[in-house]
mmCIF file of C-alpha atoms in Angstrom:
data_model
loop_
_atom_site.group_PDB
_atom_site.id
_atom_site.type_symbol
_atom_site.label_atom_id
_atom_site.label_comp_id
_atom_site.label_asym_id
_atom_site.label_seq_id
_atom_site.Cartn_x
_atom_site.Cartn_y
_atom_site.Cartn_z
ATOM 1 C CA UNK A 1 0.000 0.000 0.000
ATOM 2 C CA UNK A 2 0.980 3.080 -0.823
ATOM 3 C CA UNK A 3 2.179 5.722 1.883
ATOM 4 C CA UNK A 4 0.281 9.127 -0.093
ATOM 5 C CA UNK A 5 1.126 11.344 2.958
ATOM 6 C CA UNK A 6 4.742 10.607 2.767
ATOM 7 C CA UNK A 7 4.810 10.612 -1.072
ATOM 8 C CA UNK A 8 2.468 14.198 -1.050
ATOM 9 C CA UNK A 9 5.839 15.509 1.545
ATOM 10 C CA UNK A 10 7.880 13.998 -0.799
ATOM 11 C CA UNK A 11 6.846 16.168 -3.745
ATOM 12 C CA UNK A 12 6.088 19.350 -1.706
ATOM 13 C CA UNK A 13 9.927 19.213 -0.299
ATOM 14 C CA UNK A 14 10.934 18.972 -3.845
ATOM 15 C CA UNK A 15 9.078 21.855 -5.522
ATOM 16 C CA UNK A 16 10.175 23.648 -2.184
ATOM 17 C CA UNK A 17 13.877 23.220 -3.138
ATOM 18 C CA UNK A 18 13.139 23.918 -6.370
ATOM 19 C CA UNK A 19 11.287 26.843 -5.697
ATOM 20 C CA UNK A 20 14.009 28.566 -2.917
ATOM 21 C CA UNK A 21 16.734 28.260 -5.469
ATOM 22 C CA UNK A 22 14.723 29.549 -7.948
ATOM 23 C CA UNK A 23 13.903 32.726 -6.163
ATOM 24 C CA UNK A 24 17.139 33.556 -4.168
ATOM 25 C CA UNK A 25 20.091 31.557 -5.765
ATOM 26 C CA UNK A 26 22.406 33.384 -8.995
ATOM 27 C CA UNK A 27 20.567 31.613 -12.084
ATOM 28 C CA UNK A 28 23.562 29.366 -13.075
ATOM 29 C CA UNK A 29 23.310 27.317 -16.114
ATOM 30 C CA UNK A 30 23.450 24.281 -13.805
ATOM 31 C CA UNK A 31 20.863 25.498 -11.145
ATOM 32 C CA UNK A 32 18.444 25.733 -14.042
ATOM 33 C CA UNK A 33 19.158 22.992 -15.469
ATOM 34 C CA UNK A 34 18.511 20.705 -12.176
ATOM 35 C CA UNK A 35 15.609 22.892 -11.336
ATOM 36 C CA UNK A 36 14.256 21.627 -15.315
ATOM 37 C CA UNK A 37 15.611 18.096 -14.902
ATOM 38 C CA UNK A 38 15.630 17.310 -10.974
ATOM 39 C CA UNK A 39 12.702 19.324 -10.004
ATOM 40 C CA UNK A 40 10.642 19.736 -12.613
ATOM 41 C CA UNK A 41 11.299 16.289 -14.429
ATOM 42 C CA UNK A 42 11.020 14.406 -11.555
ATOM 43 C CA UNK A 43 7.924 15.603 -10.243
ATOM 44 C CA UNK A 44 6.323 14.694 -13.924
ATOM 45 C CA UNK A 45 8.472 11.518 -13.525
ATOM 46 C CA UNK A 46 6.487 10.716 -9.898
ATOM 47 C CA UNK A 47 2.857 12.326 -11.319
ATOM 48 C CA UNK A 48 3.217 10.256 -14.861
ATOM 49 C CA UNK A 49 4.218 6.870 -12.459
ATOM 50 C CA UNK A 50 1.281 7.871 -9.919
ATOM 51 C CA UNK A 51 -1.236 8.549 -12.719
ATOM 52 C CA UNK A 52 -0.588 5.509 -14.670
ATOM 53 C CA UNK A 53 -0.595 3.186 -11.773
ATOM 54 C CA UNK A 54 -3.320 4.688 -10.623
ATOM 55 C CA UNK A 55 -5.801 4.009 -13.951
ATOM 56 C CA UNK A 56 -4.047 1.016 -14.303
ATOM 57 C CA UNK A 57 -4.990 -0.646 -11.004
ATOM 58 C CA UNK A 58 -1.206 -1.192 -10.378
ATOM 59 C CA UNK A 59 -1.632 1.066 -7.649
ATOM 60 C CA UNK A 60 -4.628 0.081 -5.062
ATOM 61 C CA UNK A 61 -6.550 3.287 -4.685
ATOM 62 C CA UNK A 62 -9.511 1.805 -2.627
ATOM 63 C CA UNK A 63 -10.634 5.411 -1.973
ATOM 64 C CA UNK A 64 -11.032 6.663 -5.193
ATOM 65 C CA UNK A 65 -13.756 6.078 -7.948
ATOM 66 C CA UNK A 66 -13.291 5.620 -11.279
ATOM 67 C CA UNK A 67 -11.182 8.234 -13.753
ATOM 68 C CA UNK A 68 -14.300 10.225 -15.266
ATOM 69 C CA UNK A 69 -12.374 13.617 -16.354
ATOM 70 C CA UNK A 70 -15.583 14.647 -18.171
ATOM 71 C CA UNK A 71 -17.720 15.633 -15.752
ATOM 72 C CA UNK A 72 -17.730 17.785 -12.263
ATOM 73 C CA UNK A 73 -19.051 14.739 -10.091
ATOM 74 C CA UNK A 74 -15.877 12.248 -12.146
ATOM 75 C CA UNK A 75 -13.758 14.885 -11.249
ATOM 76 C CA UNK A 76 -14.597 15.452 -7.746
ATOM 77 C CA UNK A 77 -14.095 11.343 -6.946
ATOM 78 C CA UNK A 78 -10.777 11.458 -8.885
ATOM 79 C CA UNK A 79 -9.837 14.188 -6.124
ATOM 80 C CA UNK A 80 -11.815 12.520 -3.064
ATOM 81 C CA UNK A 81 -8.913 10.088 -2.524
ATOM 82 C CA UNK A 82 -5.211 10.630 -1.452
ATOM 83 C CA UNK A 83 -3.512 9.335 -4.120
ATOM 84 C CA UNK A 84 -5.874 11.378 -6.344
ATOM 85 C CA UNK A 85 -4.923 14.493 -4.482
ATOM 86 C CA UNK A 86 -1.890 13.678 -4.058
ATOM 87 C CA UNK A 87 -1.104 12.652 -8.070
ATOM 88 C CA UNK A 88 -3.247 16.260 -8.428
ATOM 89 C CA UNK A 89 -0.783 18.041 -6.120
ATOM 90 C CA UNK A 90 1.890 16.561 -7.887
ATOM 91 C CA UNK A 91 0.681 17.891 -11.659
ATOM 92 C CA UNK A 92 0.022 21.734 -9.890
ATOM 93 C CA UNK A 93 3.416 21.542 -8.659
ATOM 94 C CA UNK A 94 5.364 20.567 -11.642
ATOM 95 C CA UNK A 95 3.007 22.986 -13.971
ATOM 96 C CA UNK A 96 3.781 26.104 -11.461
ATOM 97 C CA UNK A 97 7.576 25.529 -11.235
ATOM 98 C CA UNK A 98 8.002 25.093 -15.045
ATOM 99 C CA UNK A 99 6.308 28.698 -15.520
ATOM 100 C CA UNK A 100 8.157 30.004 -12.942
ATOM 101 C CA UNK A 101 11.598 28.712 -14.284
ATOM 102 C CA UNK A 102 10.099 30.146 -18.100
ATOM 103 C CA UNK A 103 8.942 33.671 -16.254
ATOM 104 C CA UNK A 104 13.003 33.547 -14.730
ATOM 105 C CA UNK A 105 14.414 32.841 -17.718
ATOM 106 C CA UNK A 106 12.184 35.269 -19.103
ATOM 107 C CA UNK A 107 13.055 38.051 -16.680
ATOM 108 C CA UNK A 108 16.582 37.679 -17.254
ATOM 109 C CA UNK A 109 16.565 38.008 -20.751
ATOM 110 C CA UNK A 110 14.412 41.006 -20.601
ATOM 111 C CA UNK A 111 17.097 42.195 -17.987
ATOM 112 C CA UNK A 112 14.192 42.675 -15.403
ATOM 113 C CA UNK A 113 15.605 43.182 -12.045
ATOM 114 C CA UNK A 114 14.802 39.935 -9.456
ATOM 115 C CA UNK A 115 13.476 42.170 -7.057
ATOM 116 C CA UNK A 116 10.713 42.644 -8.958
ATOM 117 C CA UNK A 117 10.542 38.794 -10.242
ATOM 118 C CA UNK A 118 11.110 37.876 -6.675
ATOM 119 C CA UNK A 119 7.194 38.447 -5.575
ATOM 120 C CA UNK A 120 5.897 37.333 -9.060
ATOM 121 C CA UNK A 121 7.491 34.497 -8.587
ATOM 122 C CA UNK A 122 6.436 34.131 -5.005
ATOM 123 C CA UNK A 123 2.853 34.496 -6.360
ATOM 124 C CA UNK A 124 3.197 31.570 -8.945
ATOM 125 C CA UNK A 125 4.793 29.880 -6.098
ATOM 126 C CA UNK A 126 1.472 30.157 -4.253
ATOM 127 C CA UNK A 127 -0.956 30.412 -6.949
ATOM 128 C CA UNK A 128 0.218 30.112 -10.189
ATOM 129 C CA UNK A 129 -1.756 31.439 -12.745
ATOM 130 C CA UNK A 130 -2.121 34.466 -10.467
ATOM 131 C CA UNK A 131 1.599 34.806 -10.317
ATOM 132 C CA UNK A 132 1.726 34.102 -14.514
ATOM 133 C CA UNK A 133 -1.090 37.114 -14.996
ATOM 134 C CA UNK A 134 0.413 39.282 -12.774
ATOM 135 C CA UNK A 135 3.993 38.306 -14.847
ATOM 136 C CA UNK A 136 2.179 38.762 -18.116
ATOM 137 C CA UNK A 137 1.011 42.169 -17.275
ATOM 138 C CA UNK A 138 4.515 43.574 -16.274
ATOM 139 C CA UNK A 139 6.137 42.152 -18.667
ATOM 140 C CA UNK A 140 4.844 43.602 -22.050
ATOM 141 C CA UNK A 141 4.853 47.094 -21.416
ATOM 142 C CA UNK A 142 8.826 46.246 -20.313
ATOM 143 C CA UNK A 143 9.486 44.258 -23.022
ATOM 144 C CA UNK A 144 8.010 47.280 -25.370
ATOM 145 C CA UNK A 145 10.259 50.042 -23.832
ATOM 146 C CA UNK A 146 13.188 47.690 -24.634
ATOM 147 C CA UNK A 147 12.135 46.528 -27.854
ATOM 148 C CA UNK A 148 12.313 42.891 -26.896
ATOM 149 C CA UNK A 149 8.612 40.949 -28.124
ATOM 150 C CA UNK A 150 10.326 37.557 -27.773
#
């Protein structure tokens, strides 16, 4: 049997690695490549293993219900069971940390200071499409002063 509320620490200690060197370490070539590989790879590595056991009955989810992504009620028994929240958990976390590596990346190319990406990326951290709007919205009229539309 699985152990979801060691697995759902698992990933969260991960993305919060991730995450802190993200946000306060120099953007190295290596650090952004193991952030891409080790933190965001993995955690699609653990969701991809999670999801497919979990469909595939190879991992008992007596919980759960069946996987019914087409309605509200399919969706809400998907997510009434740990290893569905916890597989779910997984997918937000990977998602978030690969835009906030792309709005880093971004930010440096655009030569936008990390004070200002700090709390964006703080926000996609926490919520990230909040944190990607909020990026989205500084970013154009910045990247139109400078020139930059890439």
């Amino acid at each position: 049997m699985i152990d979801w509320n060691a697995w759902f620490s698992m990933v969260n200690l991960l993305a919060l690695i991730a995450w802190t060197g993200l946000i306060l370490l120099p953007r190295w070539p290596a650090l952004l490549s193991g952030i891409l590989y080790l933190g965001i790879g993995l955690l699609c590595l653990i969701y991809a293993t999670g999801l497919i056991g979990l469909l595939s009955g190879l991992i008992p989810n007596p919980q759960g219900g069946g996987a019914d992504f087409t309605t509200i009620e399919g969706v809400r028994a998907i997510f009434g069971s740990d290893g569905g929240v916890t597989i779910g958990w997984t997918h937000y976390l990977a998602f978030d940390l690969f835009v906030g590596l792309w709005i880093a990346r971004d930010g440096d190319a655009k030569n936008i200071s990390r004070f200002i990406q700090a709390p964006v990326l703080l926000a996609t951290f926490m919520a990230g499409p909040l944190g990607l709007l909020v990026w989205l919205g500084l970013r154009e009229p910045i990247a139109r002063r400078q020139g930059r539309f890439r």
